[in-house]
Amino acid sequence: MNFASTAVQDELAEAALHYLTDRYPPARVAEFAEHGAHDVDAWPELVRQGWLDGDLGLVELALLAQANGTALHPVAWWSTMGAALPAYRAAGLEPPGTVSYGDGSSSCRARHDGATWRLDGHLRQVVDAGYAVELVVAATDGYGPALFTVRTDDPGVTLSAHDGLDPLRRSATVQLAGATGRLLLTGPAADAARVAGQRRAVVLACAEAVGVGQRALAMAIEHAQARVQFDRPIGSFQAVAHRLADSYADLELARSLVYRAAVAVADAEADGASGPTESVDDALACAEVSCPAAAVAACESAVQVFGGIGVTWEFPLHWWYRRALWLQSFHRARTDALATVADALLADSVTHRTTDR
Amino acid sequence: MRLVDTDDEAAFRATLRQWLRDNLPAGVPHSWDTEQRRAWSRRLHTAGYAGITWPREHGGRGLSPSYQAVYAEESALAGAPDHVNVIGIGMVGPTLIRLGSPEQQQAFLPRILSGEVIFSQGFSEPDAGSDLASVRTLARRHPDGWVLDGEKVWSSYAHLADYCLLLARTDEAPTRHRGLTCFLLDMRAPGVQVRPLRQMSGDTDFNQILLDSVVVPADAVLGEVGAGWRVAMTTLAHERGTFGITLTSRLAAELGRLVETVRAVGASDCPIVRREIAQLHIEVQALRYTGYRALTALERTGTPGPESSVLKLRWSLANQRLATLAVRVLDGRPGTDDWYGYWRRQLLRSRTNTIEGGTSEILRGIVAERVLGLPRSH
C-alpha cells in the first residue's frame, strides 16, 4: 500500500505554500478582493517556479491547488490549468499566459471563412475571463464540437463580467461575433481534451477547497489558543475544541478523496482511457460532494469561533468563506454528484463494489 | 500514490480470496457462534492467516501492515467472522513481542496464534470509564507474587477468555499514571468471577470481572512493575494500527448488504434513501482512503499519521447511520427481507460504537489537543 504524498511532493507543497503566504498575507489578499483584481504581474514568477511544467502530474497539481486555496492566491491559475490546458497540450502547444475555457458546444458556431475560422455565439460562465489572454472555446464546426482558441482582445469578442459572491473569482458572459478562431482539435481528440479538462478542473477545484478549509481551520485554531474568556483560552472549552476537531475530520476525509480522484484521473489518462470508467466517475463524484462541503463547514465553524470578529467586513476570513461557497455552487451547477453516486450504486445490473480492484 | 496493489499484494489477495471461497461455509451465516468461530480460527492459523504482521521468529508471517489490510478487506467482503482471539492476536501478542520476557513469549505467543489461548483485556473499571488512569483495582505483594482485588468492566470476550491482560494499581504513587502494573491473569485462578453484561441488542460480548483476593505469580507481570501505563498504551496503539482498515472494510461490506436490502424491498426509487446511501458510500470511500494514508504513514515511519485519529470517530457515526437507515427501509415491510433480524440487532449494537474503544468525546479531545494543539480542556 502506498497512498500518501512522497517527500518530494511534500517539499513541492511546502515551497508553494511558503512562497504564497509570504507574498500574499491576508491584508494583501483583502486588497485584491476589495478591487475585484488579480495579481496579474505574478504569472512570470509562477512560470519560473515551474508551476506550469509539463512534467507535473495531477497529484502535484492538486497539491499546488491546495496551496492556492490556503493562500487564496489571486491569480487565474485554476482556470488555466483546469479545463483549458489539456486542449493546448493535446495540440502540442503551451498557453500564452493565463487562459480560460468556455463551453459553447451548444451555443457557438464555427464557420470557415476562406483562410480563417470565424466564431459566433455566446459562452456562459467563463471563469476569470477578464484575466485571460486567450480562451479555449468549444464550438460546433458543422460536424460536432471542435476546440478553438480566441484572443480576448479580438474585436469580435465582448466580455461582460458578473458580480458574484467571490470577487477574486468572477465569471463573465462572452459574446463572439465573427471572432477569429485558431483551430486546436477536432473530432475524438477534441472530445478527449474536453473530458480531460473537465476532470482536471474538478480535481483542482476540490483540492483548492481543502486548502481553503485548512486555512479557515488554522485561523480558528490560532484564535482559540489566544483568545481568553472566563479566564481560559476558548480552545480549552469542549464546545469549541470539538467543533474544530470535527472540521479537521471533515477536511482529512475530503483530502483523501481528492488524492484518490487525482490518482484515478491520472491513471485513466496514462491508460489512454478518456471515456467514463466507473472508478474515475465515482472518485470525482465523491470528491465533488465532500470537498466543497468540508470547506464551507470549516469556514462556518471558524466564523463561529471568531464570534463577532468573524462576521465583520474588516476581518479577512469572509474572503475564504466566499471562495468555499463559490466552489460549492460551481459543483452544484455542473452536476448532481450525489445522484451520480446513487445511480451507480443502485443500478440493477451493477453489484456494489467495495474495492477498485 | 497508488490506487492498486503491488504485484506481491495482488498475489496475496488473489490467493486469500480463493482460500476464503474454498473454506467458508456455503451461504455464509448472519452470525457465528463461539464453536464456529473457534473452528474458523483454527483454519486461519493452519493456512497462515493468523499473525500476518507478527515477526517470523514468533510464528507470524513477518509481512507489512498492508497485507493485514488486504486480509481485513477480503475477509469482510467474504463475510468471514473475526478471529475468536482478536484481542490476543491484534493487541496482547504485539505487546508481548515488544515488552514480554522470553519465557512469557514462549509460553503465550504460539498458543495465541493457534487460538488455543484466548485473551481478554481488563483495563476499564466502573469508576474509571474513559479516565483509565484512575484505575483502582489493587495489587498487593504476596509471598507467591501478588494478590489482586477489584472489579473490571466492559471486558470483551472475557466469558471465553483463558487469560486477561489486566491493569492494576501496585503503588499509591504521587501521579496517577505511575504506580500501575500490567498482569497476565489466569482467568481460572481462584477468586476470578466473570459476569456477562447483556446489552440492549441482546448480545453478551462484554463482561464484568470480579477479583476477590486472586493470587497471581510474580512472573505474571508484563513489563516492569510500575510501568503498566506504558504497557497499556502500547496495547492501545496496536488497536489503532490497522484496526481502522478492519472497521472500514466491514462498513463497506455492510453497505453492500444494505444496497441488497434496499433492492430486495423495492426501495431503490425513494429519493431520500438514494441520497442517504450515496452519502454513506462517500463516507466509506473517504474512510477507506484515509485508512490507506494512515497505513502508508505506518509503513514509512512505524506510527500511523495524525489522520488515523479520525477513523474510529467517523466510522462509529457512519455505522450507526447505516444500521438506522437499514431498519427504516425495512420498517413496515416485515418479512420482505431475511436480514431484518440482523439489521434490528445491528441498530441496537451500533449504539455502543460511539462509546467502546474510546468515546467520541474522548477522541475529539485527542484530536483537539494532540493534533490541533489546542489547550487542555477542563
XYZ file of C-alpha atoms in Angstrom:
735
model
C 0.000 0.000 0.000
C 1.254 3.418 -0.871
C -1.281 6.182 -0.543
C 0.376 9.296 0.815
C 2.346 12.093 -0.729
C 6.065 11.436 -1.143
C 8.824 13.521 0.429
C 9.394 15.228 -2.939
C 5.697 16.063 -3.223
C 5.631 17.377 0.338
C 8.591 19.626 -0.476
C 6.815 20.981 -3.530
C 3.690 21.738 -1.493
C 5.685 23.356 1.291
C 7.699 25.523 -1.095
C 4.497 26.648 -2.824
C 2.828 27.470 0.469
C 5.885 29.321 1.695
C 6.023 31.422 -1.465
C 2.307 32.192 -1.392
C 1.887 33.012 2.289
C 4.949 35.229 2.061
C 3.718 37.096 -0.977
C 0.034 37.233 -0.020
C -0.564 37.998 3.636
C -4.324 38.197 4.341
C -4.269 42.003 4.236
C -2.940 41.903 0.670
C -5.471 39.254 -0.351
C -8.186 41.520 1.053
C -6.834 44.410 -1.007
C -7.086 42.465 -4.252
C -10.529 41.245 -3.234
C -11.791 44.758 -2.454
C -10.953 45.798 -6.013
C -12.000 42.547 -7.654
C -8.492 42.343 -9.045
C -5.855 39.700 -9.639
C -2.101 39.920 -9.221
C -1.531 39.822 -12.970
C 2.187 40.524 -12.620
C 2.752 37.262 -10.756
C 2.440 34.933 -13.751
C 6.085 35.074 -14.980
C 7.233 34.162 -11.473
C 4.927 31.143 -11.407
C 6.280 30.028 -14.764
C 9.815 30.480 -13.447
C 8.969 28.431 -10.364
C 7.711 25.602 -12.544
C 4.004 25.799 -11.747
C 3.244 25.166 -15.434
C 5.822 22.477 -16.066
C 4.568 19.719 -18.301
C 6.052 17.026 -16.102
C 3.898 17.877 -13.076
C 1.447 15.046 -12.510
C -2.113 15.604 -11.359
C -1.216 14.808 -7.742
C 1.445 17.534 -7.801
C -1.016 19.959 -9.402
C -3.574 19.088 -6.721
C -1.013 19.933 -4.047
C -0.395 23.303 -5.719
C -4.153 23.858 -5.920
C -4.414 23.147 -2.191
C -1.751 25.774 -1.546
C -3.689 28.200 -3.783
C -6.773 27.677 -1.672
C -4.887 28.070 1.581
C -3.396 31.385 0.429
C -6.392 32.458 -1.676
C -3.889 33.064 -4.449
C -5.294 35.937 -6.549
C -4.169 34.566 -9.921
C -6.052 32.765 -12.722
C -4.078 29.549 -12.281
C -7.052 27.231 -11.843
C -8.856 28.422 -14.983
C -5.610 27.964 -16.918
C -4.563 24.573 -15.540
C -8.010 23.017 -15.311
C -10.340 22.914 -18.266
C -8.163 24.823 -20.764
C -4.683 23.332 -20.508
C -5.341 19.782 -21.840
C -6.537 21.292 -25.138
C -3.265 23.180 -25.630
C -1.141 20.215 -24.616
C -3.077 17.823 -26.880
C -2.382 20.205 -29.765
C 1.305 20.342 -28.866
C 1.079 23.937 -27.628
C 1.529 25.872 -24.406
C -0.897 28.584 -23.242
C 0.419 32.110 -23.977
C -0.344 33.267 -20.417
C -3.427 32.944 -18.253
C -6.279 31.394 -20.216
C -9.736 30.024 -19.591
C -12.296 27.692 -21.114
C -15.741 28.419 -22.499
C -18.121 25.646 -23.392
C -20.110 26.857 -26.382
C -20.698 23.433 -27.870
C -24.460 24.083 -27.916
C -24.391 27.850 -28.413
C -21.444 28.644 -30.705
C -20.999 28.007 -34.408
C -17.661 27.971 -36.178
C -17.521 28.684 -39.903
C -14.576 28.602 -42.218
C -14.207 31.932 -43.934
C -11.659 31.382 -46.685
C -8.411 31.414 -44.759
C -9.690 31.760 -41.172
C -12.230 30.348 -38.768
C -14.943 32.724 -37.523
C -16.851 32.068 -34.275
C -20.354 33.333 -33.440
C -22.442 32.808 -30.338
C -22.084 33.236 -26.621
C -20.301 31.488 -23.749
C -21.809 31.487 -20.275
C -19.926 31.476 -17.004
C -16.387 31.745 -18.294
C -14.347 31.833 -15.092
C -11.687 34.545 -14.795
C -12.334 35.521 -18.410
C -11.262 39.066 -17.575
C -7.722 37.892 -16.843
C -7.396 35.533 -19.800
C -5.159 36.310 -22.752
C -6.959 33.632 -24.718
C -9.996 31.436 -24.333
C -10.311 27.823 -25.363
C -13.745 27.621 -26.956
C -15.717 24.506 -27.709
C -17.801 25.405 -30.773
C -19.697 23.313 -33.313
C -17.937 23.274 -36.664
C -20.672 21.569 -38.683
C -19.570 18.057 -37.728
C -19.512 18.318 -33.920
C -17.765 20.233 -31.166
C -14.248 21.270 -32.028
C -11.840 23.271 -29.878
C -10.552 26.671 -30.896
C -8.626 29.438 -29.230
C -9.843 33.008 -29.336
C -7.860 36.046 -28.211
C -9.816 38.120 -25.696
C -8.576 41.349 -27.308
C -10.005 40.319 -30.691
C -12.543 42.895 -31.913
C -15.195 40.178 -32.236
C -15.017 39.325 -28.528
C -17.090 41.127 -25.861
C -16.867 40.293 -22.178
C -19.484 41.170 -19.558
C -18.329 40.259 -16.100
C -20.877 39.291 -13.422
C -20.805 40.257 -9.821
C -20.612 37.142 -7.692
C -20.081 36.060 -4.134
C -16.324 35.778 -4.638
C -14.745 38.887 -6.179
C -11.459 37.002 -6.628
C -13.154 34.539 -8.933
C -15.567 36.273 -11.215
C -17.227 34.783 -14.250
C -18.156 36.571 -17.443
C -20.534 36.026 -20.322
C -18.578 36.189 -23.563
C -20.171 37.254 -26.859
C -18.475 36.107 -30.020
C -19.379 37.965 -33.233
C -17.167 36.780 -36.034
C -14.266 36.350 -33.643
C -11.106 34.901 -35.170
C -10.585 31.323 -34.033
C -7.487 29.198 -34.212
C -8.396 25.541 -34.602
C -6.804 23.361 -31.895
C -8.526 19.989 -32.109
C -11.410 18.285 -33.858
C -13.325 15.036 -33.526
C -12.332 12.464 -30.923
C -9.205 14.440 -29.958
C -11.392 17.438 -29.095
C -13.779 15.250 -27.107
C -10.899 13.691 -25.194
C -9.414 17.088 -24.355
C -12.808 18.368 -23.157
C -13.263 15.352 -20.869
C -9.698 15.643 -19.563
C -10.196 19.356 -18.945
C -13.448 18.837 -17.055
C -11.924 16.147 -14.869
C -8.845 18.184 -14.086
C -10.932 21.236 -13.295
C -12.936 19.188 -10.788
C -9.867 17.669 -9.134
C -8.094 21.023 -8.819
C -11.202 22.802 -7.524
C -11.714 20.082 -4.908
C -8.070 20.318 -3.853
C -8.413 24.074 -3.638
C -11.468 23.610 -1.408
C -9.443 21.504 1.015
C -6.827 24.264 1.136
C -9.497 26.906 1.783
C -10.960 24.887 4.660
C -7.499 24.218 6.014
C -6.752 27.948 6.223
C -10.056 28.710 7.945
C -9.345 25.949 10.463
C -5.811 27.263 11.046
C -7.121 30.783 11.681
C -9.707 29.422 14.107
C -7.128 27.323 15.972
C -4.816 30.297 16.367
C -7.670 32.384 17.729
C -8.892 29.598 20.048
C -5.395 29.341 21.540
C -5.043 33.059 22.156
C -8.495 34.382 22.955
C -9.253 34.262 26.679
C -12.796 34.240 28.053
C -13.877 33.318 31.574
C -10.141 33.267 32.435
C -9.337 30.482 29.973
C -8.340 30.227 26.325
C -11.566 29.414 24.491
C -9.909 26.414 22.798
C -9.996 24.666 26.169
C -13.797 24.627 26.054
C -15.042 21.410 24.569
C -17.818 23.187 22.688
C -15.087 24.983 20.720
C -12.444 22.231 20.642
C -14.846 19.529 19.482
C -16.219 21.725 16.742
C -12.686 22.266 15.405
C -11.892 18.553 15.744
C -14.908 17.852 13.530
C -13.640 20.351 10.956
C -10.305 18.564 10.984
C -12.029 15.203 10.459
C -14.129 16.579 7.565
C -11.060 18.035 5.882
C -8.872 14.935 6.267
C -11.599 12.720 4.810
C -12.086 15.186 1.945
C -8.319 15.339 1.368
C -8.183 11.552 0.999
C -10.968 11.690 -1.583
C -9.289 14.383 -3.657
C -5.981 12.456 -3.660
C -7.906 9.394 -4.762
C -9.590 11.374 -7.547
C -6.260 12.820 -8.703
C -4.667 9.380 -8.909
C -7.731 7.835 -10.576
C -7.815 10.541 -13.268
C -4.044 10.398 -13.788
C -4.167 6.599 -14.099
C -7.030 6.798 -16.600
C -5.103 9.364 -18.665
C -1.986 7.223 -18.596
C -4.019 4.271 -19.860
C -5.371 6.419 -22.657
C -8.882 5.865 -21.337
C -10.686 9.150 -21.815
C -14.165 7.660 -21.703
C -16.005 7.346 -18.410
C -14.920 4.491 -16.227
C -16.635 3.533 -13.021
C -13.835 4.269 -10.623
C -12.958 7.670 -12.161
C -16.578 8.777 -12.128
C -17.041 7.550 -8.587
C -13.802 9.157 -7.409
C -14.756 12.503 -8.948
C -18.307 12.417 -7.597
C -17.144 11.537 -4.068
C -14.651 14.407 -4.079
C -17.204 16.832 -5.526
C -19.647 16.145 -2.713
C -17.213 16.081 0.172
C -14.523 18.702 -0.532
C -16.545 21.893 -1.003
C -18.890 20.824 1.815
C -15.936 20.318 4.165
C -14.559 23.720 3.184
C -17.858 25.511 3.752
C -18.346 23.796 7.114
C -14.780 24.617 8.223
C -15.271 28.286 7.286
C -18.606 28.443 9.081
C -17.111 26.872 12.199
C -14.234 29.328 12.021
C -16.638 32.288 11.760
C -18.457 30.959 14.828
C -15.216 30.556 16.801
C -14.219 34.146 15.971
C -17.584 35.362 17.190
C -18.343 38.990 16.362
C -14.959 39.499 14.704
C -15.760 36.662 12.311
C -18.733 38.448 10.790
C -17.034 41.802 10.201
C -16.003 43.027 6.759
C -12.553 44.023 8.027
C -11.613 40.563 9.220
C -10.400 38.675 6.113
C -11.953 35.272 6.892
C -15.016 36.027 4.758
C -12.924 36.063 1.606
C -12.093 32.388 2.223
C -15.707 31.669 3.106
C -16.775 33.239 -0.193
C -14.402 31.009 -2.108
C -15.718 27.916 -0.310
C -19.292 28.885 -1.200
C -18.266 29.595 -4.787
C -16.639 26.174 -5.075
C -19.775 24.515 -3.762
C -22.092 26.337 -6.156
C -19.720 25.664 -9.059
C -20.079 21.929 -8.475
C -23.806 22.025 -7.920
C -24.275 23.910 -11.151
C -22.207 21.398 -13.092
C -23.656 18.103 -11.956
C -25.612 16.382 -9.197
C -22.796 14.251 -7.840
C -24.947 12.569 -5.213
C -27.306 11.360 -7.929
C -24.325 10.056 -9.905
C -23.218 8.012 -6.905
C -26.720 6.730 -6.138
C -27.339 5.753 -9.770
C -24.143 3.722 -9.857
C -24.841 2.036 -6.523
C -28.470 1.166 -7.120
C -28.373 0.328 -10.814
C -29.846 -3.163 -11.016
C -27.154 -4.549 -13.274
C -24.279 -3.388 -11.108
C -23.361 -5.129 -7.889
C -21.877 -2.921 -5.234
C -18.126 -2.840 -5.471
C -16.222 -2.231 -2.310
C -12.828 -2.112 -3.956
C -11.491 -0.673 -7.193
C -9.684 -3.848 -7.976
C 0.387 7.295 -4.690
C -1.169 4.132 -5.943
C -4.801 3.043 -6.109
C -3.933 -0.577 -6.727
C -1.936 -3.313 -5.021
C 1.712 -4.020 -5.713
C 2.258 -7.298 -7.576
C 3.020 -9.071 -4.298
C -0.041 -7.654 -2.563
C -2.200 -8.590 -5.543
C -0.880 -12.156 -5.458
C -1.542 -12.369 -1.712
C -5.071 -11.027 -2.269
C -5.830 -13.494 -5.060
C -4.616 -16.485 -3.027
C -6.548 -15.336 0.036
C -9.718 -14.698 -1.939
C -9.586 -18.204 -3.380
C -8.831 -19.653 0.040
C -11.836 -17.850 1.554
C -14.038 -19.150 -1.266
C -12.839 -22.698 -0.629
C -13.020 -22.584 3.152
C -16.024 -20.506 4.171
C -19.234 -22.474 4.573
C -21.639 -22.136 1.669
C -24.229 -19.437 2.353
C -22.201 -17.594 4.983
C -24.326 -17.330 8.166
C -25.504 -13.978 9.532
C -23.876 -14.627 12.864
C -21.372 -17.149 14.139
C -21.477 -18.988 17.447
C -18.386 -19.493 19.538
C -17.681 -23.030 18.362
C -17.929 -21.986 14.706
C -15.563 -19.115 15.386
C -13.065 -21.341 17.169
C -13.107 -23.729 14.221
C -12.642 -20.806 11.831
C -9.675 -19.536 13.857
C -8.001 -22.968 13.658
C -8.374 -22.903 9.870
C -6.947 -19.399 9.661
C -3.960 -20.464 11.714
C -3.262 -23.584 9.686
C -3.419 -21.560 6.473
C -1.054 -18.890 7.846
C -3.582 -16.065 8.090
C -3.195 -15.588 11.862
C -0.437 -13.172 12.843
C 0.230 -11.877 9.346
C 2.315 -8.971 10.675
C 3.918 -10.857 13.578
C 7.663 -11.452 13.207
C 8.656 -14.827 11.780
C 10.589 -15.813 14.905
C 7.337 -15.603 16.842
C 5.380 -17.714 14.380
C 3.993 -14.922 12.208
C 4.418 -14.211 8.504
C 6.572 -11.115 9.008
C 4.572 -9.169 6.419
C 3.955 -5.424 6.427
C 0.658 -3.934 7.695
C -0.633 -3.550 4.141
C -1.073 -7.331 3.983
C -3.092 -7.193 7.194
C -5.211 -4.554 5.449
C -5.703 -6.834 2.441
C -6.749 -9.594 4.843
C -9.220 -7.252 6.563
C -10.769 -6.187 3.267
C -11.098 -9.641 1.789
C -12.414 -11.332 4.913
C -15.007 -8.563 5.348
C -16.063 -8.886 1.705
C -16.394 -12.641 2.082
C -18.459 -12.285 5.260
C -15.898 -14.158 7.388
C -16.018 -13.623 11.173
C -13.401 -12.125 13.455
C -10.657 -14.367 14.716
C -12.007 -15.662 18.025
C -8.821 -14.398 19.649
C -8.939 -10.949 18.091
C -7.595 -9.275 21.255
C -4.798 -11.822 21.625
C -3.631 -11.543 18.038
C -4.210 -7.847 17.484
C -3.236 -6.363 20.837
C -1.812 -8.680 23.506
C 0.501 -10.586 21.154
C 2.210 -7.476 19.742
C 2.580 -6.125 23.305
C 4.188 -9.381 24.452
C 6.544 -9.295 21.470
C 7.599 -5.763 22.384
C 7.685 -5.926 26.180
C 7.312 -9.549 27.313
C 10.065 -11.747 28.813
C 11.409 -14.600 26.639
C 9.582 -17.044 28.941
C 6.291 -15.197 28.560
C 6.737 -15.017 24.802
C 7.392 -18.725 24.614
C 4.502 -19.563 26.913
C 1.870 -17.454 25.172
C 2.685 -16.445 21.608
C 2.317 -19.818 19.826
C -0.894 -20.570 21.702
C -2.344 -17.121 20.953
C -1.722 -17.663 17.239
C -3.345 -21.076 17.225
C -6.373 -19.837 19.155
C -5.624 -22.289 21.937
C -5.324 -19.471 24.488
C -7.928 -16.732 24.219
C -7.190 -13.344 25.730
C -9.384 -10.584 27.046
C -8.396 -7.166 28.226
C -9.053 -5.742 31.679
C -8.398 -2.015 31.553
C -11.773 -0.362 32.210
C -13.368 -0.092 35.623
C -16.793 1.079 36.794
C -15.417 4.221 38.417
C -12.714 4.850 35.816
C -14.570 4.671 32.465
C -12.763 6.861 29.971
C -10.354 8.014 32.672
C -8.103 4.978 32.531
C -5.506 6.389 34.904
C -7.962 6.318 37.777
C -7.807 2.506 37.906
C -8.447 1.294 41.458
C -8.049 -2.475 41.221
C -5.352 -3.138 43.792
C -2.348 -5.467 43.534
C -0.531 -6.107 46.820
C 2.712 -8.013 47.306
C 2.324 -11.612 48.455
C 4.910 -14.356 49.199
C 3.900 -16.102 45.920
C 3.725 -12.881 43.870
C 0.711 -10.573 44.044
C -2.864 -10.518 45.331
C -5.498 -8.756 43.201
C -8.705 -7.206 44.450
C -11.127 -5.103 42.436
C -13.539 -5.007 39.574
C -13.174 -4.688 35.825
C -15.919 -3.929 33.364
C -16.604 -3.848 29.589
C -14.117 -6.677 29.041
C -14.820 -8.057 25.579
C -14.794 -11.847 25.318
C -13.870 -12.328 28.999
C -16.519 -15.083 29.176
C -14.459 -17.060 26.647
C -11.032 -15.981 27.762
C -8.311 -18.115 29.324
C -6.212 -15.074 30.224
C -6.699 -11.377 30.730
C -4.233 -8.538 30.223
C -5.084 -6.616 33.351
C -4.126 -3.177 34.634
C -3.866 -2.772 38.422
C -2.502 -0.277 40.911
C 0.625 -1.549 42.673
C 1.652 1.664 44.360
C -0.113 4.790 45.551
C 2.292 6.900 43.524
C 2.347 10.692 43.520
C 0.963 10.851 39.970
C -1.849 8.703 38.768
C -0.068 7.355 35.686
C 2.712 5.854 37.777
C 2.168 3.011 40.177
C 0.204 0.955 37.635
C 1.293 -2.538 36.593
C 0.112 -4.936 33.869
C -0.597 -8.582 34.696
C -1.239 -11.671 32.605
C -4.095 -13.014 34.703
C -5.163 -16.657 34.525
C -8.941 -16.431 34.350
C -9.259 -19.819 36.078
C -7.380 -18.694 39.190
C -9.470 -18.947 42.383
C -11.277 -15.702 43.160
C -11.890 -14.687 39.495
C -15.541 -14.366 38.634
C -16.934 -13.356 35.213
C -20.422 -11.956 34.810
C -21.688 -11.297 31.280
C -23.279 -7.896 30.679
C -26.307 -8.046 28.462
C -26.552 -5.119 26.052
C -29.704 -3.645 24.567
C -29.035 -5.653 21.405
C -29.260 -8.847 23.465
C -25.546 -9.572 22.911
C -23.379 -10.555 25.837
C -19.893 -9.962 24.447
C -18.947 -7.542 27.247
C -18.348 -8.706 30.797
C -17.719 -7.727 34.358
C -14.696 -9.361 36.034
C -14.718 -9.569 39.831
C -11.388 -10.150 41.565
C -11.520 -11.362 45.159
C -8.063 -11.995 46.672
C -6.765 -13.536 43.443
C -3.165 -14.737 43.831
C -1.009 -14.310 40.723
C 2.637 -15.405 40.436
C 5.440 -12.844 40.192
C 6.213 -13.838 36.598
C 2.686 -12.803 35.572
C 3.841 -9.177 35.491
C 4.141 -7.926 31.906
C 6.822 -5.266 31.570
C 8.146 -3.654 34.682
C 6.335 -3.189 37.978
C 5.028 0.370 37.969
C 5.271 0.697 34.169
C 1.745 -0.538 33.458
C 0.647 2.706 31.835
C 3.273 2.300 29.121
C 2.218 -1.318 28.559
C -1.441 -0.326 28.269
C -0.610 2.455 25.826
C 1.435 0.028 23.691
C -1.569 -2.273 23.588
C -3.966 0.523 22.648
C -1.564 1.828 19.982
C -1.771 -1.579 18.328
C -5.536 -1.368 18.462
C -5.292 1.815 16.416
C -2.790 0.479 13.851
C -4.621 -1.482 11.188
C -7.861 -1.627 13.154
C -9.230 1.349 11.234
C -8.937 -0.623 7.990
C -10.742 -3.561 9.580
C -13.620 -1.339 10.680
C -13.849 0.374 7.298
C -13.752 -2.915 5.404
C -16.650 -4.222 7.474
C -18.539 -0.978 6.928
C -18.048 -1.338 3.167
C -19.383 -4.897 3.320
C -22.349 -3.691 5.412
C -23.118 -1.030 2.828
C -23.106 -3.732 0.157
C -25.639 -5.658 2.243
C -27.756 -2.546 2.715
C -27.807 -1.984 -1.050
C -29.061 -5.572 -1.467
C -31.717 -4.965 1.182
C -32.851 -1.730 -0.480
C -33.219 -3.584 -3.773
C -34.913 -6.577 -2.153
C -37.681 -4.467 -0.637
C -38.064 -2.222 -3.680
C -36.877 0.984 -2.042
C -34.378 1.815 -4.820
C -36.501 4.661 -6.138
C -37.011 6.508 -2.868
C -35.156 9.822 -3.252
C -34.313 10.062 0.451
C -32.912 6.542 0.569
C -30.865 7.189 -2.582
C -29.420 10.345 -1.101
C -28.509 8.735 2.213
C -26.991 5.686 0.564
C -24.880 7.890 -1.689
C -23.681 9.853 1.314
C -22.801 6.664 3.181
C -20.889 5.396 0.161
C -18.894 8.634 0.034
C -18.158 8.344 3.762
C -17.000 4.746 3.305
C -14.678 5.725 0.454
C -13.346 8.649 2.482
C -12.635 6.393 5.468
C -11.087 3.806 3.203
C -8.586 6.144 1.563
C -7.864 7.892 4.842
C -7.112 4.428 6.235
C -4.676 3.882 3.367
C -2.979 7.200 4.121
C -2.612 6.203 7.776
C -1.321 2.801 6.737
C 1.247 4.312 4.379
C 2.489 6.530 7.200
C 2.648 3.473 9.472
C 4.735 1.583 6.915
C 7.059 4.512 6.310
C 7.586 5.713 9.865
C 6.346 2.997 12.215
C 3.487 5.128 13.528
C 0.153 5.898 11.882
C -0.276 9.510 10.751
C -2.459 12.050 12.604
C -5.289 11.414 10.139
C -5.730 7.958 11.701
C -7.288 9.691 14.707
C -10.464 10.419 12.738
C -11.087 6.851 11.562
C -12.827 5.407 14.607
C -14.653 8.671 15.300
C -16.263 8.797 11.872
C -16.622 5.048 11.391
C -18.779 4.766 14.506
C -21.140 7.515 13.344
C -21.378 6.102 9.819
C -22.049 2.615 11.163
C -24.896 3.940 13.291
C -26.405 5.845 10.375
C -26.143 2.785 8.156
C -27.956 0.483 10.588
C -30.580 3.153 11.258
C -31.251 3.531 7.543
C -31.481 -0.242 7.060
C -34.114 -0.606 9.768
C -36.035 2.389 8.467
C -36.019 0.914 4.965
C -37.368 -2.381 6.330
C -39.795 -0.828 8.770
C -43.347 -1.611 7.815
C -42.161 -4.192 5.330
C -41.763 -7.199 7.651
C -40.916 -10.483 6.052
C -39.689 -8.938 2.815
C -36.049 -9.473 3.672
C -34.499 -12.242 5.733
C -31.874 -9.809 7.051
C -34.419 -7.934 9.171
C -33.371 -9.587 12.439
C -29.756 -8.888 11.585
C -30.352 -5.188 10.941
C -32.501 -4.747 14.048
C -29.692 -6.173 16.134
C -27.095 -4.074 14.301
C -29.069 -0.922 15.021
C -29.082 -1.602 18.749
C -25.495 -2.892 18.801
C -24.149 0.103 16.871
C -25.193 2.457 19.697
C -22.176 1.033 21.503
C -19.814 2.149 18.719
C -19.526 5.736 19.914
C -18.734 4.547 23.461
C -16.474 1.474 23.137
C -12.787 1.773 22.255
C -12.660 5.449 23.257
C -15.844 7.540 23.329
C -16.376 10.072 20.553
C -15.879 12.832 23.122
C -12.515 11.405 24.177
C -11.471 11.029 20.540
C -12.425 14.617 19.673
C -10.438 15.715 22.710
C -7.415 13.770 21.455
C -7.677 15.410 18.013
C -8.087 18.859 19.567
C -5.135 18.572 21.935
C -2.641 16.311 20.172
C -3.307 17.090 16.517
C -4.611 20.659 16.526
C -2.560 21.797 19.526
C -5.471 23.339 21.405
C -5.086 23.878 25.142
C -6.119 21.106 27.534
C -9.785 21.110 28.274
C -11.300 21.363 31.733
